[in-house]
Structure formats: structure tokens, C-alpha cells
């Protein structure tokens, strides 16, 4: 497949790029600094601005799917969604956050007293992005939320998938960037969560 990846040099984006390339996909890495994208015959680095709808749409055109892996506080959901729509690409996947996941019926993680204040704005913006996607009428979107701790680690291939509830185990709630990338790549190759949010964790 030919996949456009916005934010390909970030923590999650760089692992997603590696995973997609390892599976033989052709990736257009759309970043602010193309020189930071590792050279690979399967990767085409392009300079892009997430706030430039027309420019972004032109970069996205002709791909089978678009992934955005950018901070919610550093981007605008309407601009990104409209750029994807204008590009003509039908499949849109978003690297989501854990804040909007439920820890009890009707109670989201970001609304709990122990949620770190430093991450609250990003989590709130992520929840808003999900709400906008859920109101979309004609875009085939997927929002993949990581677990509470989203950190560098190993590519184990051993994880669980869930819906709108935070996944936890006896060690807490976590997923590595590497295993998250597997779950996202799996979803691109075999879509199972069209127009839906799902989550991944140990």
C-alpha cells in the first residue's frame, strides 16, 4: 500500500514508519524537517505544514491511507480532516490519546483527580478531535488510543485490543510505541474498526 504518514519523526510516528516499511509498504513521510527522516528506498520524505490545508491535501493525494501522528495541541482537527477530504484519500487513521478512554461508566481518564495536569490540555484536545471524527458523515476514519503509559519499549507483538474502556493489568496501563505501531499497521492492512475508536494495551 501507499501510505502518507504525518509526523513521521515523532516518538510514535518513527515507530509506525519503521513498522510499515518492514511490511513492504511505501510511505510518504510528511514532516517539518525532511532531513531528519531516515533514508530508505520505501520512504519519500516531504516537508509539510499541518496548518496548511491546501499544501497538505496536495501531499496526501494519491495515497491509499493517511495517518496523522501529531500532538493535538500543535494541530487543528478541522484542518487535518478537511485536508484529507480534499485529497480524495478515503482512509484516515489518527494516533489518539488515552485521556478520553473510560475508567468507569461515563468517567473518562482525563476527568479523574489523579490525571497529571501537564497532560490535561493535550488529552482534552484529543477528546475534542475524537468528537469531531464521530460527527463525520463520509470519511472512513479510525482513532487508535494507546494505554495510559505510552512509552519506548520492545516490539513483542503481545497486546490486547479494546473499545472505549482503558485497558489495565496488574502492572497498570501501558503500551510501547513499538507494539502500538503493530496494532496500527494491522488495522491498515485488515480494517476492523472503521468509523470507530479502539485501544491497545498489555
Tab-separated table of N, CA and C in Angstrom, residues 50-121:
chain	number	residue	atom	x	y	z
A	50	UNK	N	1.088	21.221	9.028
A	50	UNK	CA	-0.242	20.723	9.405
A	50	UNK	C	-1.301	21.811	9.419
A	51	UNK	N	-0.867	23.072	9.328
A	51	UNK	CA	-1.828	24.181	9.314
A	51	UNK	C	-2.128	24.670	7.891
A	52	UNK	N	-1.472	24.074	6.908
A	52	UNK	CA	-1.657	24.457	5.506
A	52	UNK	C	-2.540	23.416	4.820
A	53	UNK	N	-3.847	23.674	4.818
A	53	UNK	CA	-4.792	22.681	4.302
A	53	UNK	C	-4.537	22.330	2.844
A	54	UNK	N	-4.367	23.333	2.000
A	54	UNK	CA	-4.168	23.086	0.566
A	54	UNK	C	-2.852	22.359	0.303
A	55	UNK	N	-1.803	22.807	0.958
A	55	UNK	CA	-0.498	22.177	0.769
A	55	UNK	C	-0.489	20.738	1.257
A	56	UNK	N	-1.156	20.516	2.378
A	56	UNK	CA	-1.229	19.165	2.943
A	56	UNK	C	-2.058	18.257	2.042
A	57	UNK	N	-3.174	18.761	1.550
A	57	UNK	CA	-4.032	17.970	0.667
A	57	UNK	C	-3.271	17.524	-0.575
A	58	UNK	N	-2.439	18.402	-1.114
A	58	UNK	CA	-1.655	18.066	-2.301
A	58	UNK	C	-0.657	16.952	-2.003
A	59	UNK	N	-0.074	16.968	-0.802
A	59	UNK	CA	0.889	15.930	-0.415
A	59	UNK	C	0.199	14.585	-0.171
A	60	UNK	N	-1.034	14.627	0.297
A	60	UNK	CA	-1.762	13.402	0.641
A	60	UNK	C	-2.382	12.711	-0.572
A	61	UNK	N	-2.670	13.461	-1.599
A	61	UNK	CA	-3.362	12.920	-2.770
A	61	UNK	C	-2.635	11.714	-3.355
A	62	UNK	N	-3.411	10.710	-3.752
A	62	UNK	CA	-2.837	9.539	-4.408
A	62	UNK	C	-2.443	8.404	-3.477
A	63	UNK	N	-2.678	8.564	-2.174
A	63	UNK	CA	-2.330	7.514	-1.221
A	63	UNK	C	-3.543	6.629	-0.913
A	64	UNK	N	-3.269	5.434	-0.414
A	64	UNK	CA	-4.342	4.510	-0.020
A	64	UNK	C	-4.879	4.835	1.367
A	65	UNK	N	-4.032	5.436	2.198
A	65	UNK	CA	-4.434	5.779	3.566
A	65	UNK	C	-3.548	6.905	4.083
A	66	UNK	N	-4.090	7.646	5.040
A	66	UNK	CA	-3.358	8.715	5.716
A	66	UNK	C	-3.339	8.421	7.209
A	67	UNK	N	-2.175	8.596	7.819
A	67	UNK	CA	-2.051	8.501	9.276
A	67	UNK	C	-1.584	9.851	9.785
A	68	UNK	N	-2.231	10.387	10.822
A	68	UNK	CA	-1.677	11.576	11.460
A	68	UNK	C	-1.202	11.205	12.860
A	69	UNK	N	0.079	11.507	13.096
A	69	UNK	CA	0.706	11.243	14.384
A	69	UNK	C	1.316	12.552	14.871
A	70	UNK	N	0.441	13.475	15.252
A	70	UNK	CA	0.881	14.811	15.675
A	70	UNK	C	0.190	15.184	16.976
A	71	UNK	N	0.830	16.049	17.744
A	71	UNK	CA	0.228	16.492	19.007
A	71	UNK	C	-1.059	17.254	18.718
A	72	UNK	N	-2.085	16.996	19.498
A	72	UNK	CA	-3.372	17.655	19.301
A	72	UNK	C	-3.283	19.156	19.579
A	73	UNK	N	-2.412	19.543	20.516
A	73	UNK	CA	-2.268	20.960	20.841
A	73	UNK	C	-1.450	21.708	19.788
A	74	UNK	N	-0.801	20.972	18.885
A	74	UNK	CA	0.026	21.606	17.852
A	74	UNK	C	-0.611	21.508	16.478
A	75	UNK	N	-1.892	21.142	16.444
A	75	UNK	CA	-2.583	20.986	15.164
A	75	UNK	C	-4.055	21.317	15.345
A	76	UNK	N	-4.774	21.382	14.231
A	76	UNK	CA	-6.197	21.679	14.271
A	76	UNK	C	-6.952	20.540	13.594
A	77	UNK	N	-7.888	19.903	14.287
A	77	UNK	CA	-8.576	18.749	13.710
A	77	UNK	C	-9.333	19.072	12.425
A	78	UNK	N	-9.946	20.249	12.380
A	78	UNK	CA	-10.707	20.615	11.185
A	78	UNK	C	-9.795	20.734	9.967
A	79	UNK	N	-8.617	21.345	10.161
A	79	UNK	CA	-7.665	21.496	9.056
A	79	UNK	C	-7.199	20.135	8.568
A	80	UNK	N	-6.857	19.246	9.485
A	80	UNK	CA	-6.385	17.915	9.102
A	80	UNK	C	-7.470	17.126	8.382
A	81	UNK	N	-8.662	17.110	8.941
A	81	UNK	CA	-9.767	16.355	8.342
A	81	UNK	C	-10.130	16.909	6.967
A	82	UNK	N	-10.183	18.234	6.872
A	82	UNK	CA	-10.527	18.848	5.589
A	82	UNK	C	-9.442	18.605	4.542
A	83	UNK	N	-8.175	18.554	4.971
A	83	UNK	CA	-7.081	18.264	4.043
A	83	UNK	C	-7.198	16.835	3.513
A	84	UNK	N	-7.530	15.907	4.403
A	84	UNK	CA	-7.706	14.515	3.979
A	84	UNK	C	-8.875	14.425	2.998
A	85	UNK	N	-9.977	15.064	3.334
A	85	UNK	CA	-11.141	15.024	2.458
A	85	UNK	C	-10.812	15.630	1.084
A	86	UNK	N	-10.109	16.768	1.083
A	86	UNK	CA	-9.762	17.438	-0.169
A	86	UNK	C	-8.786	16.620	-1.011
A	87	UNK	N	-8.004	15.780	-0.345
A	87	UNK	CA	-7.002	14.974	-1.059
A	87	UNK	C	-7.631	13.833	-1.848
A	88	UNK	N	-8.845	13.454	-1.451
A	88	UNK	CA	-9.504	12.327	-2.105
A	88	UNK	C	-9.182	10.983	-1.481
A	89	UNK	N	-8.315	10.954	-0.468
A	89	UNK	CA	-7.995	9.704	0.226
A	89	UNK	C	-9.165	9.347	1.150
A	90	UNK	N	-9.598	8.113	1.109
A	90	UNK	CA	-10.795	7.708	1.850
A	90	UNK	C	-10.515	7.201	3.264
A	91	UNK	N	-9.298	6.712	3.513
A	91	UNK	CA	-8.994	6.073	4.806
A	91	UNK	C	-8.100	6.986	5.639
A	92	UNK	N	-8.524	7.295	6.858
A	92	UNK	CA	-7.791	8.216	7.729
A	92	UNK	C	-7.656	7.604	9.116
A	93	UNK	N	-6.421	7.452	9.567
A	93	UNK	CA	-6.149	6.882	10.890
A	93	UNK	C	-5.432	7.912	11.753
A	94	UNK	N	-5.857	8.015	13.001
A	94	UNK	CA	-5.318	9.011	13.915
A	94	UNK	C	-4.675	8.341	15.120
A	95	UNK	N	-3.443	8.756	15.428
A	95	UNK	CA	-2.790	8.307	16.660
A	95	UNK	C	-3.446	9.089	17.790
A	96	UNK	N	-4.278	8.409	18.559
A	96	UNK	CA	-5.083	9.065	19.576
A	96	UNK	C	-4.401	9.134	20.933
A	97	UNK	N	-5.185	9.518	21.934
A	97	UNK	CA	-4.685	9.593	23.297
A	97	UNK	C	-5.528	8.731	24.217
A	98	UNK	N	-5.044	8.567	25.453
A	98	UNK	CA	-5.749	7.731	26.419
A	98	UNK	C	-6.743	8.518	27.266
A	99	UNK	N	-6.615	9.835	27.287
A	99	UNK	CA	-7.417	10.654	28.192
A	99	UNK	C	-8.913	10.501	28.036
A	100	UNK	N	-9.367	10.239	26.802
A	100	UNK	CA	-10.807	10.137	26.554
A	100	UNK	C	-11.354	8.739	26.797
A	101	UNK	N	-10.474	7.788	27.166
A	101	UNK	CA	-10.940	6.433	27.482
A	101	UNK	C	-11.656	6.424	28.829
A	102	UNK	N	-12.630	5.547	28.964
A	102	UNK	CA	-13.390	5.458	30.218
A	102	UNK	C	-12.690	4.562	31.240
A	103	UNK	N	-12.711	4.989	32.490
A	103	UNK	CA	-12.189	4.166	33.591
A	103	UNK	C	-13.348	3.591	34.407
A	104	UNK	N	-14.537	4.130	34.168
A	104	UNK	CA	-15.792	3.653	34.754
A	104	UNK	C	-16.890	4.187	33.831
A	105	UNK	N	-18.080	3.623	33.892
A	105	UNK	CA	-19.140	4.106	33.010
A	105	UNK	C	-19.344	5.622	33.099
A	106	UNK	N	-19.126	6.313	31.985
A	106	UNK	CA	-19.316	7.759	31.947
A	106	UNK	C	-18.196	8.578	32.550
A	107	UNK	N	-17.119	7.920	33.003
A	107	UNK	CA	-15.993	8.627	33.628
A	107	UNK	C	-14.737	8.437	32.781
A	108	UNK	N	-14.203	9.518	32.230
A	108	UNK	CA	-13.007	9.420	31.400
A	108	UNK	C	-11.748	9.588	32.237
A	109	UNK	N	-10.661	9.051	31.724
A	109	UNK	CA	-9.381	9.116	32.444
A	109	UNK	C	-8.973	10.559	32.728
A	110	UNK	N	-9.154	11.451	31.742
A	110	UNK	CA	-8.720	12.850	31.917
A	110	UNK	C	-9.515	13.568	33.001
A	111	UNK	N	-10.714	13.070	33.320
A	111	UNK	CA	-11.549	13.736	34.323
A	111	UNK	C	-11.252	13.281	35.747
A	112	UNK	N	-10.380	12.303	35.911
A	112	UNK	CA	-10.067	11.801	37.251
A	112	UNK	C	-9.080	12.727	37.965
A	113	UNK	N	-9.151	12.828	39.299
A	113	UNK	CA	-8.287	13.746	40.051
A	113	UNK	C	-6.790	13.461	39.884
A	114	UNK	N	-6.450	12.187	39.665
A	114	UNK	CA	-5.021	11.844	39.588
A	114	UNK	C	-4.410	12.033	38.192
A	115	UNK	N	-5.226	12.448	37.227
A	115	UNK	CA	-4.673	12.659	35.884
A	115	UNK	C	-3.685	13.826	35.930
A	116	UNK	N	-2.447	13.649	35.426
A	116	UNK	CA	-1.422	14.703	35.506
A	116	UNK	C	-1.847	15.988	34.798
A	117	UNK	N	-1.758	17.092	35.505
A	117	UNK	CA	-2.179	18.387	34.960
A	117	UNK	C	-1.407	18.755	33.697
A	118	UNK	N	-0.146	18.354	33.616
A	118	UNK	CA	0.708	18.704	32.485
A	118	UNK	C	0.186	18.127	31.163
A	119	UNK	N	-0.567	17.020	31.245
A	119	UNK	CA	-1.080	16.376	30.029
A	119	UNK	C	-2.558	16.683	29.760
A	120	UNK	N	-3.174	17.485	30.638
A	120	UNK	CA	-4.625	17.676	30.547
A	120	UNK	C	-5.059	18.390	29.267
A	121	UNK	N	-4.312	19.428	28.860
A	121	UNK	CA	-4.703	20.163	27.649
A	121	UNK	C	-4.624	19.264	26.420
